[in-house]
Amino acid sequence: MYFRAHICKQLGNRGSKNVANWFTSLNLRSISTLPFATIEVEKVSGSQPAEVQNLVQGKWIKSSNWNTIVDPMNGEPFIKVAEVEKSGIQPFVESLSRCPKHGLHNPFKSPERYLMFGDISAKAAHMLAQPEVYNFFARLIQRVAPKSYAQALGEVSVTQKFLENFCGDQVRFLARSFAVPGNHLGQQSNGFRWPYGPVAIITPFNFPLEIPVLQLMGALYMGNKPVLKVDSKVCIVMEQMMRLLHNCGLPMEDVDFINSDGKTMNKLLQEANPRMTLFTGSSKVAEKLALDLKGRIKLEDAGFDWKILGPDVLEMDYVAWVCDQDAYACSGQKCSAQSMLFMHENWNKNSLISKLKDLAARRKLDDLTVGPVLTLTTETMLDHVSKLLKIPGAKLLFGGQELQNHSIPKIYGAIEPTAVFVPLDEMLKDKNYDLVTTEIFGPFQVITEYKNDQLPMVLDALERMHAHLTAAVVSKDPLFLQEVIGNTVNGTTYAGLRARTTGAPQNHWFGPAGDPLGAGIGTPEAIKLVWSCHREIIYDIGPMPQNWGLPSPT
């Protein structure tokens, strides 16, 4: 099995026999001894389909409506998801309505729950650090959102480190307040972080563990009660993680977990009227939700992410490798994936394109360094390539073909890592710009070239973009970095020789900028911004002024 072969490659220094024994023992332990798991990852198949349930009002429930998920590697039906229909949302509406606007806890109410969540985080972090547990989740991620083992394990690692960051007292530190002296004796103004109360979280398929866990825990830390919906294609990952969190002390009633289609979830949001909704996903859905929910929403939507290579050509091999990782890791299915590369002409003169082509050619289906695209078909992606190639001066740099010898079902996409060159002046023409800057959520990027005097044209192209998530400026020239950073807005921007577009670790803010609805993830600042609001309490206890008398009306 190619998964075993890849892990053996990762651990090859142990010797093939030892690796095989390790894999067997690890697999058995990950199945037989995990106190929370209800599935055996390696056995999930058409003959032994897994089932995903819903959680509401503290109970796991099934549904009369089952949505069958097919294996993205071979099209075999292998997961049954109990999806709630519109007629079945009332228990979820009632559950959210029981949570008051002031939340399950706040600085004045049930403060011991801050400590409880510090303990839950510590236990969950410890459990996720165990080899049998992180292998369980990495392999489960691979089954539903195929990516290399290293990429899947990276997602588990970020989640584990995030939980470590909020152990002990760190949760209550999120609710740190401040005080300002008043105008007279006995008056003092205090600022507090306050929960919203009933909230909703909607997350996509591409990071089935990291995104929902980080946002869910942030919501809980601040005192909210969430209802969580994860894309049905990958919801089994978070269902198993919910069971792990319950095993670590999370009260069953604190979170509702729903599986449904988009229309049902939209009806739930409108009837339950959560005070805040976090949505991570496509811009089109985000815009609809913003209207439906009257702006009570935070968004981390699509990102058409760019990278600029400055005039100073340094460390060519390293920069080329980062470009390849940014564009094609996880088959380009990252909201931070490199969608457009602006290279100074000096890089083209030094054979950057040939290096990118060689790096892309290393990616294979057998180790999932390239794999199924879960939101676009092969035909759709190749049709986009064809449209771009009709632009004067455009050319196919590499890729542009369907993967060979695969069994990926036709409802998904399967193309080689692809790059299309489009001249900068043609890109900026009104008739071409929207097409060139259309995000293709797969292993695809647009590459262009600029000269020294064309940097203003590059900055104009960036100004006209509407999604400002991640960006990278690759240069050691501080004046060049200053020029580009000062004239752009992307919320997570890497700058310097090692700059990248991808990467949402737990140690820095990840999210868009330039939008008042923009949401962040991972850091204390992100949690406080998304999952709490400011409340000001002004104490004014006296004493009363001596000889006070009734003043004239004003």
Coordinates of C-alpha atoms in Angstrom, one line a residue:
M1 CA 0.0 0.0 0.0
Y2 CA 1.4 3.3 -1.0
F3 CA 0.7 4.9 2.4
R4 CA 2.9 2.3 4.1
A5 CA 5.6 2.9 1.5
H6 CA 5.6 6.6 2.1
I7 CA 5.9 6.2 5.9
C8 CA 8.7 3.7 5.4
K9 CA 10.4 6.3 3.3
Q10 CA 10.0 8.9 6.1
L11 CA 11.5 6.4 8.6
G12 CA 13.9 4.6 6.2
N13 CA 16.9 4.9 8.5
R14 CA 15.4 2.3 10.8
G15 CA 15.7 -0.5 8.2
S16 CA 12.8 -1.9 6.1
K17 CA 12.1 -4.8 8.5
N18 CA 12.0 -2.6 11.6
V19 CA 9.8 -0.1 9.7
A20 CA 7.3 -2.8 8.7
N21 CA 7.2 -4.0 12.3
W22 CA 6.8 -0.5 13.6
F23 CA 3.9 0.2 11.2
T24 CA 2.1 -3.0 12.1
S25 CA 2.4 -2.4 15.9
L26 CA 1.5 1.3 15.5
N27 CA -1.5 0.5 13.4
L28 CA -2.8 -2.1 15.9
R29 CA -2.3 0.2 18.9
S30 CA -3.9 3.2 17.1
I31 CA -7.0 1.0 16.6
S32 CA -7.3 -1.1 19.7
T33 CA -6.3 1.2 22.5
L34 CA -7.5 4.7 21.7
P35 CA -10.2 5.5 24.3
F36 CA -12.2 7.9 22.1
A37 CA -12.0 6.3 18.6
T38 CA -15.1 4.7 17.1
I39 CA -13.5 3.7 13.8
E40 CA -10.5 1.8 12.5
V41 CA -8.8 4.1 9.9
E42 CA -7.3 1.4 7.7
K43 CA -10.5 -0.7 7.6
V44 CA -12.8 2.1 6.4
S45 CA -14.1 0.9 3.0
G46 CA -17.1 0.1 0.9
S47 CA -17.5 -3.2 2.8
Q48 CA -17.0 -1.6 6.2
P49 CA -18.2 2.0 5.9
A50 CA -17.7 4.4 8.8
E51 CA -20.6 6.4 10.2
V52 CA -20.6 10.0 11.3
Q53 CA -23.2 11.2 13.8
N54 CA -24.4 14.5 15.1
L55 CA -24.1 16.0 18.6
V56 CA -26.9 18.1 20.1
Q57 CA -27.9 18.9 23.6
G58 CA -25.2 16.6 24.9
K59 CA -26.2 13.5 23.0
W60 CA -24.9 11.8 19.8
I61 CA -27.7 11.2 17.4
K62 CA -28.2 9.7 14.0
S63 CA -30.5 10.7 11.2
S64 CA -32.9 9.1 8.7
N65 CA -31.0 10.9 5.9
W66 CA -27.6 9.4 5.2
N67 CA -25.1 11.1 2.8
T68 CA -22.6 8.7 1.3
I69 CA -19.1 10.0 0.8
V70 CA -16.9 8.3 -1.8
D71 CA -13.2 7.6 -1.3
P72 CA -11.4 10.4 -3.2
M73 CA -8.7 7.9 -4.3
N74 CA -11.0 5.3 -6.0
G75 CA -14.6 6.4 -5.9
E76 CA -15.7 3.7 -3.5
P77 CA -18.5 4.7 -1.1
F78 CA -16.8 4.5 2.3
I79 CA -18.3 6.9 4.8
K80 CA -22.0 7.4 5.7
V81 CA -22.8 10.8 7.2
A82 CA -26.0 11.3 9.2
E83 CA -27.2 14.6 7.7
V84 CA -29.8 16.7 9.4
E85 CA -32.6 17.9 7.1
K86 CA -34.4 21.2 7.4
S87 CA -37.2 19.5 9.4
G88 CA -34.7 18.3 11.9
I89 CA -33.0 21.5 13.0
Q90 CA -35.3 22.3 15.9
P91 CA -33.1 20.6 18.6
F92 CA -30.1 22.6 17.4
V93 CA -32.2 25.8 17.5
E94 CA -33.3 25.1 21.0
S95 CA -29.8 24.2 22.1
L96 CA -28.4 27.5 21.0
S97 CA -31.3 29.4 22.4
R98 CA -30.6 28.1 25.9
C99 CA -27.2 29.9 25.9
P100 CA -27.6 33.5 27.1
K101 CA -26.0 36.5 25.3
H102 CA -23.6 36.8 28.2
G103 CA -22.2 33.3 27.5
L104 CA -21.5 30.2 29.5
H105 CA -18.8 32.1 31.3
N106 CA -17.3 35.6 31.4
P107 CA -15.1 37.6 33.8
F108 CA -18.0 37.9 36.3
K109 CA -19.7 34.5 35.8
S110 CA -18.3 31.0 36.3
P111 CA -14.7 32.1 36.0
E112 CA -13.6 28.5 37.0
R113 CA -14.5 27.5 33.5
Y114 CA -11.4 29.4 32.2
L115 CA -9.3 27.0 34.3
M116 CA -11.4 24.1 33.1
F117 CA -10.5 24.8 29.5
G118 CA -6.9 25.2 30.4
D119 CA -7.0 21.7 31.8
I120 CA -8.9 20.3 28.8
S121 CA -6.3 21.9 26.5
A122 CA -3.4 20.3 28.5
K123 CA -5.0 16.9 28.3
A124 CA -5.8 17.1 24.6
A125 CA -2.3 18.4 23.8
H126 CA -0.8 15.5 25.7
M127 CA -3.0 13.0 24.0
L128 CA -2.3 14.4 20.5
A129 CA 1.4 14.1 21.1
Q130 CA 1.2 10.3 21.5
P131 CA 2.4 8.6 18.3
E132 CA -0.6 6.3 18.0
V133 CA -3.0 9.3 18.3
Y134 CA -1.3 11.7 15.9
N135 CA -0.8 8.8 13.4
F136 CA -4.6 8.1 13.7
F137 CA -5.5 11.6 12.8
A138 CA -2.8 12.0 10.1
R139 CA -4.0 8.9 8.4
L140 CA -7.7 9.8 8.8
I141 CA -7.0 13.2 7.2
Q142 CA -5.2 11.4 4.3
R143 CA -8.3 9.2 3.8
V144 CA -10.7 12.1 3.3
A145 CA -8.5 15.0 2.1
P146 CA -5.6 13.2 0.4
K147 CA -2.3 15.0 1.0
S148 CA 1.2 13.7 1.8
Y149 CA 1.8 12.1 5.2
A150 CA 4.1 15.0 6.0
Q151 CA 1.5 17.6 5.2
A152 CA -1.2 15.7 7.1
L153 CA 1.1 15.2 10.1
G154 CA 1.9 18.9 10.0
E155 CA -1.7 19.8 10.4
V156 CA -1.9 17.5 13.5
S157 CA 1.3 19.1 14.9
V158 CA 0.0 22.6 14.6
T159 CA -3.2 21.6 16.3
Q160 CA -1.3 20.0 19.1
K161 CA 1.0 23.0 19.6
F162 CA -2.0 25.3 19.7
L163 CA -3.5 23.3 22.5
E164 CA -0.2 23.4 24.3
N165 CA -0.2 27.2 24.0
F166 CA -3.4 27.4 26.0
C167 CA -2.8 25.2 28.9
G168 CA -2.9 26.2 32.5
D169 CA -3.6 29.9 33.0
Q170 CA -3.4 30.9 29.4
V171 CA -7.1 30.7 28.8
R172 CA -8.0 33.2 31.5
F173 CA -5.2 35.5 30.3
L174 CA -7.3 35.8 27.1
A175 CA -9.8 37.6 29.3
R176 CA -7.4 40.1 30.8
S177 CA -9.0 43.4 31.5
F178 CA -7.8 46.9 32.0
A179 CA -8.7 49.9 34.2
V180 CA -8.5 53.7 33.5
P181 CA -8.8 56.3 36.3
G182 CA -12.1 58.2 36.3
N183 CA -12.9 61.9 36.6
H184 CA -13.4 61.9 40.4
L185 CA -12.9 59.8 43.5
G186 CA -14.7 56.5 43.3
Q187 CA -15.0 56.4 39.5
Q188 CA -13.0 53.9 37.4
S189 CA -13.5 52.6 33.8
N190 CA -12.8 48.9 33.2
G191 CA -12.6 47.2 29.8
F192 CA -13.4 43.5 29.5
R193 CA -13.5 40.9 26.8
W194 CA -17.0 39.6 26.6
P195 CA -18.4 36.5 24.9
Y196 CA -21.2 36.6 22.3
G197 CA -23.0 33.6 23.7
P198 CA -24.6 31.4 21.0
V199 CA -22.3 31.3 18.0
A200 CA -21.7 29.2 14.9
I201 CA -18.6 27.9 13.1
I202 CA -18.5 26.7 9.5
T203 CA -15.2 25.3 8.2
P204 CA -14.0 23.8 4.8
F205 CA -12.6 20.5 3.7
N206 CA -8.9 21.3 3.1
F207 CA -7.8 21.4 6.8
P208 CA -10.3 19.1 8.5
L209 CA -8.6 19.1 11.9
E210 CA -6.6 22.3 12.2
I211 CA -9.2 25.0 11.2
P212 CA -12.2 23.6 13.2
V213 CA -10.2 22.8 16.3
L214 CA -8.5 26.2 16.5
Q215 CA -11.7 28.1 15.9
L216 CA -13.8 25.9 18.1
M217 CA -11.4 26.1 21.1
G218 CA -11.1 29.9 20.7
A219 CA -14.9 30.2 20.8
L220 CA -15.0 28.0 23.9
Y221 CA -12.1 29.7 25.7
M222 CA -14.0 33.1 25.5
G223 CA -17.2 31.7 27.0
N224 CA -19.4 31.0 23.9
K225 CA -21.5 28.0 23.0
P226 CA -20.9 27.0 19.4
V227 CA -22.6 24.9 16.8
L228 CA -20.0 23.5 14.5
K229 CA -20.4 22.4 10.9
V230 CA -17.5 20.9 8.9
D231 CA -17.7 20.1 5.2
S232 CA -19.4 16.7 5.0
K233 CA -16.6 15.2 2.9
V234 CA -14.2 15.4 5.8
C235 CA -16.5 15.7 8.9
I236 CA -15.4 12.3 10.2
V237 CA -12.1 13.9 11.3
M238 CA -13.7 16.4 13.6
E239 CA -16.3 13.9 14.8
Q240 CA -13.4 11.8 16.1
M241 CA -11.7 14.9 17.6
M242 CA -14.9 15.9 19.4
R243 CA -14.9 12.5 21.0
L244 CA -11.2 13.0 22.0
L245 CA -12.1 16.4 23.6
H246 CA -15.0 14.8 25.5
N247 CA -12.5 12.2 26.8
C248 CA -10.3 15.1 28.0
G249 CA -13.2 16.7 30.0
L250 CA -15.1 18.9 27.5
P251 CA -18.8 18.9 28.8
M252 CA -21.0 17.2 26.2
E253 CA -23.5 20.1 26.2
D254 CA -20.9 22.8 25.5
V255 CA -20.7 22.2 21.7
D256 CA -23.3 21.0 19.1
F257 CA -21.9 19.3 16.0
I258 CA -24.1 19.2 12.9
N259 CA -23.9 17.6 9.5
S260 CA -26.1 19.0 6.8
D261 CA -26.2 20.5 3.4
G262 CA -25.7 24.3 2.9
K263 CA -29.4 25.1 2.6
T264 CA -30.2 23.4 5.9
M265 CA -27.3 25.1 7.7
N266 CA -28.5 28.5 6.3
K267 CA -32.0 27.8 7.7
L268 CA -30.5 26.9 11.1
L269 CA -28.5 30.1 11.2
Q270 CA -31.5 32.2 10.4
E271 CA -33.8 30.5 12.9
A272 CA -31.2 30.1 15.7
N273 CA -29.9 33.6 15.2
P274 CA -26.4 33.1 16.6
R275 CA -24.8 36.3 17.8
M276 CA -21.7 35.7 15.7
T277 CA -20.8 33.2 12.9
L278 CA -17.3 32.3 11.8
F279 CA -17.1 31.2 8.2
T280 CA -14.0 29.9 6.5
G281 CA -14.5 29.1 2.8
S282 CA -15.4 30.5 -0.6
S283 CA -16.0 34.2 -1.2
K284 CA -19.3 33.6 -2.9
V285 CA -20.8 31.8 0.1
A286 CA -19.2 34.4 2.5
E287 CA -20.9 37.3 0.7
K288 CA -24.3 35.6 0.9
L289 CA -23.9 34.8 4.6
A290 CA -22.9 38.4 5.3
L291 CA -26.2 39.6 3.9
D292 CA -28.3 36.8 5.5
L293 CA -26.8 37.3 8.9
K294 CA -26.8 41.2 8.7
G295 CA -23.1 41.4 9.2
R296 CA -22.9 39.4 12.4
I297 CA -20.1 37.3 10.9
K298 CA -16.3 37.0 10.7
L299 CA -14.8 35.7 7.4
E300 CA -11.6 34.0 6.4
D301 CA -12.6 33.5 2.8
A302 CA -10.8 32.8 -0.4
G303 CA -7.3 34.0 -1.1
F304 CA -5.8 34.7 -4.5
D305 CA -2.3 34.9 -3.0
W306 CA 0.7 36.4 -4.6
K307 CA 4.5 36.2 -4.4
I308 CA 6.9 38.8 -5.7
L309 CA 10.6 37.9 -6.4
G310 CA 12.7 41.0 -6.1
P311 CA 15.6 42.0 -8.4
D312 CA 18.2 40.4 -6.2
V313 CA 18.7 36.8 -7.2
L314 CA 19.9 34.7 -4.3
E315 CA 19.7 31.1 -3.1
M316 CA 18.0 30.1 -6.4
D317 CA 17.5 26.4 -5.4
Y318 CA 15.9 27.3 -2.0
V319 CA 13.6 29.9 -3.4
A320 CA 12.5 27.6 -6.2
W321 CA 11.7 24.9 -3.7
V322 CA 9.6 27.2 -1.6
C323 CA 7.7 28.3 -4.7
D324 CA 7.0 24.7 -5.5
Q325 CA 5.8 24.0 -2.0
D326 CA 3.6 27.1 -1.9
A327 CA 1.9 26.4 -5.2
Y328 CA 1.5 22.6 -5.2
A329 CA 1.7 21.1 -1.7
C330 CA -1.7 19.7 -0.8
S331 CA -2.4 19.8 -4.5
G332 CA -2.7 23.6 -4.2
Q333 CA -5.8 23.2 -1.9
K334 CA -4.7 25.8 0.6
C335 CA -6.3 29.2 1.0
S336 CA -2.7 30.4 1.3
A337 CA -1.5 28.6 -1.9
Q338 CA 0.6 30.6 -4.3
S339 CA -1.8 31.7 -7.0
M340 CA 0.4 34.1 -8.8
L341 CA 4.1 34.6 -9.1
F342 CA 5.6 37.9 -10.1
M343 CA 9.3 37.3 -10.9
H344 CA 11.8 40.0 -11.8
E345 CA 13.4 39.4 -15.1
N346 CA 16.7 38.5 -13.4
W347 CA 15.1 35.3 -12.1
N348 CA 14.0 34.2 -15.5
K349 CA 17.5 34.8 -16.8
N350 CA 18.8 32.4 -14.2
S351 CA 16.5 29.5 -15.2
L352 CA 14.0 29.7 -12.4
I353 CA 11.2 28.3 -14.6
S354 CA 13.3 25.2 -15.5
K355 CA 13.9 24.5 -11.8
L356 CA 10.2 24.9 -11.0
K357 CA 9.4 22.5 -13.8
D358 CA 11.8 19.9 -12.5
L359 CA 10.5 20.3 -8.9
A360 CA 6.9 19.9 -10.1
A361 CA 7.8 16.8 -12.0
R362 CA 8.9 15.1 -8.7
R363 CA 5.3 15.1 -7.4
K364 CA 3.6 11.8 -7.7
L365 CA 0.2 10.3 -6.9
D366 CA 1.6 7.3 -5.1
D367 CA 2.9 9.5 -2.2
L368 CA 0.1 12.0 -2.5
T369 CA 2.5 14.9 -3.2
V370 CA -0.1 15.6 -5.9
G371 CA -3.6 14.2 -5.6
P372 CA -7.4 14.6 -5.9
V373 CA -8.8 18.1 -6.2
L374 CA -12.1 18.0 -4.2
T375 CA -13.9 21.2 -5.4
L376 CA -13.1 21.3 -9.1
T377 CA -13.2 18.7 -11.9
T378 CA -10.4 17.9 -14.2
E379 CA -12.4 19.4 -17.1
T380 CA -13.0 22.7 -15.3
M381 CA -9.3 23.2 -14.5
L382 CA -8.1 22.3 -18.0
D383 CA -10.8 24.6 -19.5
H384 CA -9.4 27.5 -17.4
V385 CA -5.9 26.7 -18.7
S386 CA -7.3 26.8 -22.3
K387 CA -8.9 30.2 -21.8
L388 CA -5.7 31.7 -20.4
L389 CA -3.7 30.4 -23.3
K390 CA -5.9 32.4 -25.7
I391 CA -4.4 35.6 -24.2
P392 CA -1.7 37.1 -26.5
G393 CA 1.7 36.1 -25.3
A394 CA 0.4 33.4 -22.8
K395 CA 2.1 30.0 -22.8
L396 CA 2.0 26.8 -20.9
L397 CA 5.1 26.5 -18.8
F398 CA 4.5 22.9 -17.6
G399 CA 1.6 20.6 -16.7
G400 CA -1.7 21.2 -18.2
Q401 CA -2.7 17.5 -18.5
E402 CA -4.7 15.0 -16.5
L403 CA -2.8 12.7 -14.1
Q404 CA -2.0 9.4 -15.6
N405 CA -3.0 5.9 -14.3
H406 CA -5.3 7.1 -11.6
S407 CA -8.7 5.9 -10.2
I408 CA -9.8 9.3 -8.9
P409 CA -13.6 9.7 -9.5
K410 CA -14.8 12.1 -12.1
I411 CA -16.6 14.3 -9.6
Y412 CA -13.1 15.4 -8.4
G413 CA -10.1 16.8 -10.3
A414 CA -6.8 15.2 -11.2
I415 CA -4.3 17.3 -13.0
E416 CA -0.5 17.6 -13.1
P417 CA 1.0 20.6 -11.3
T418 CA 0.5 23.4 -13.8
A419 CA 1.8 26.8 -14.5
V420 CA 0.7 29.3 -17.2
F421 CA 2.7 32.4 -18.2
V422 CA 0.8 35.6 -18.9
P423 CA 2.5 38.8 -19.9
L424 CA 2.1 41.6 -17.3
D425 CA 0.7 44.2 -19.7
E426 CA -1.9 41.7 -21.0
M427 CA -2.9 40.7 -17.5
L428 CA -3.7 44.3 -16.5
K429 CA -6.1 44.8 -19.4
D430 CA -9.7 44.9 -18.2
K431 CA -10.8 42.1 -20.6
N432 CA -8.2 39.8 -19.1
Y433 CA -7.8 40.7 -15.5
D434 CA -10.7 38.9 -13.9
L435 CA -9.9 35.7 -15.8
V436 CA -6.2 35.8 -14.8
T437 CA -7.0 36.4 -11.2
T438 CA -9.7 33.7 -10.9
E439 CA -8.7 31.4 -8.1
I440 CA -8.3 27.8 -9.1
F441 CA -8.3 25.8 -5.9
G442 CA -5.9 23.1 -7.2
P443 CA -2.3 22.6 -8.4
F444 CA -2.3 25.6 -10.6
Q445 CA -0.6 29.0 -10.7
V446 CA -0.1 32.0 -13.0
I447 CA 3.5 33.3 -13.6
T448 CA 4.5 36.6 -15.0
E449 CA 7.6 38.7 -15.4
Y450 CA 8.4 42.4 -14.7
K451 CA 11.3 44.8 -15.2
N452 CA 12.7 47.4 -12.8
D453 CA 10.4 50.2 -14.2
Q454 CA 7.3 47.9 -14.1
L455 CA 7.0 47.6 -10.3
P456 CA 4.2 50.2 -10.3
M457 CA 2.3 47.9 -12.7
V458 CA 2.8 45.0 -10.3
L459 CA 1.5 47.1 -7.4
D460 CA -1.5 48.1 -9.5
A461 CA -2.3 44.5 -10.2
L462 CA -2.2 43.8 -6.5
E463 CA -4.4 46.8 -5.6
R464 CA -7.1 45.6 -7.9
M465 CA -7.3 42.2 -6.2
H466 CA -10.2 41.7 -3.8
A467 CA -8.9 38.8 -1.5
H468 CA -6.1 39.9 0.7
L469 CA -5.1 36.8 2.7
T470 CA -1.4 35.9 2.3
A471 CA 1.5 37.2 0.3
A472 CA 5.3 36.9 0.0
V473 CA 8.0 39.4 -0.9
V474 CA 11.3 37.6 -1.6
S475 CA 14.2 40.0 -1.4
K476 CA 17.0 41.1 1.0
D477 CA 16.7 44.7 -0.2
P478 CA 15.1 46.6 2.7
L479 CA 14.0 49.5 0.4
F480 CA 12.3 47.0 -2.0
L481 CA 10.6 45.3 0.9
Q482 CA 9.5 48.7 2.2
E483 CA 8.0 49.7 -1.1
V484 CA 6.0 46.6 -1.6
I485 CA 4.8 46.1 2.0
G486 CA 3.8 49.8 2.2
N487 CA 1.6 49.6 -0.9
T488 CA -0.2 46.3 -0.2
V489 CA -2.6 45.0 2.5
N490 CA -2.5 41.2 2.8
G491 CA -3.1 40.1 6.4
T492 CA -0.4 37.5 6.6
T493 CA 2.7 38.6 4.6
Y494 CA 6.1 37.0 4.7
A495 CA 9.0 39.2 3.7
G496 CA 12.7 38.3 3.1
L497 CA 14.8 35.7 1.4
R498 CA 12.8 32.8 3.0
A499 CA 9.4 34.4 2.4
R500 CA 6.5 32.0 1.5
T501 CA 2.8 32.3 1.1
T502 CA 1.7 29.1 2.8
G503 CA 2.0 28.4 6.5
A504 CA -0.6 28.9 9.3
P505 CA 1.3 27.8 12.4
Q506 CA 0.1 28.4 15.8
N507 CA 2.7 31.0 16.6
H508 CA 1.5 33.9 14.4
W509 CA -1.7 35.5 13.2
F510 CA -3.2 34.0 10.1
G511 CA -6.0 35.8 8.3
P512 CA -6.9 38.5 5.8
A513 CA -6.6 42.3 6.2
G514 CA -8.4 45.3 4.7
D515 CA -11.9 43.9 5.6
P516 CA -13.8 44.8 8.8
L517 CA -15.3 41.3 8.6
G518 CA -11.9 39.6 8.4
A519 CA -11.2 36.8 10.9
G520 CA -7.9 35.5 12.2
I521 CA -6.8 32.2 13.6
G522 CA -4.3 30.8 16.0
T523 CA -3.1 33.6 18.3
P524 CA -4.5 35.3 21.4
E525 CA -5.1 38.4 19.2
A526 CA -7.1 36.3 16.7
I527 CA -9.1 34.6 19.4
K528 CA -10.0 37.9 21.2
L529 CA -10.9 39.6 17.9
V530 CA -13.1 36.8 16.6
W531 CA -14.7 35.3 19.7
S532 CA -15.2 38.2 22.0
C533 CA -16.3 41.8 22.0
H534 CA -15.4 44.8 24.2
R535 CA -17.5 45.6 27.2
E536 CA -16.8 48.7 29.3
I537 CA -18.0 48.8 32.9
I538 CA -17.6 52.2 34.7
Y539 CA -17.7 51.9 38.4
D540 CA -18.9 55.2 40.0
I541 CA -19.4 54.4 43.7
G542 CA -18.8 57.8 45.3
P543 CA -18.5 59.4 47.8
M544 CA -20.9 62.1 46.9
P545 CA -19.6 65.7 46.7
Q546 CA -19.9 67.6 50.0
N547 CA -22.8 70.1 50.1
W548 CA -24.2 68.8 46.8
G549 CA -27.4 70.5 45.7
L550 CA -29.8 70.1 42.9
P551 CA -28.4 71.9 39.8
S552 CA -30.4 73.7 37.2
P553 CA -31.6 71.6 34.3
T554 CA -29.2 71.5 31.2

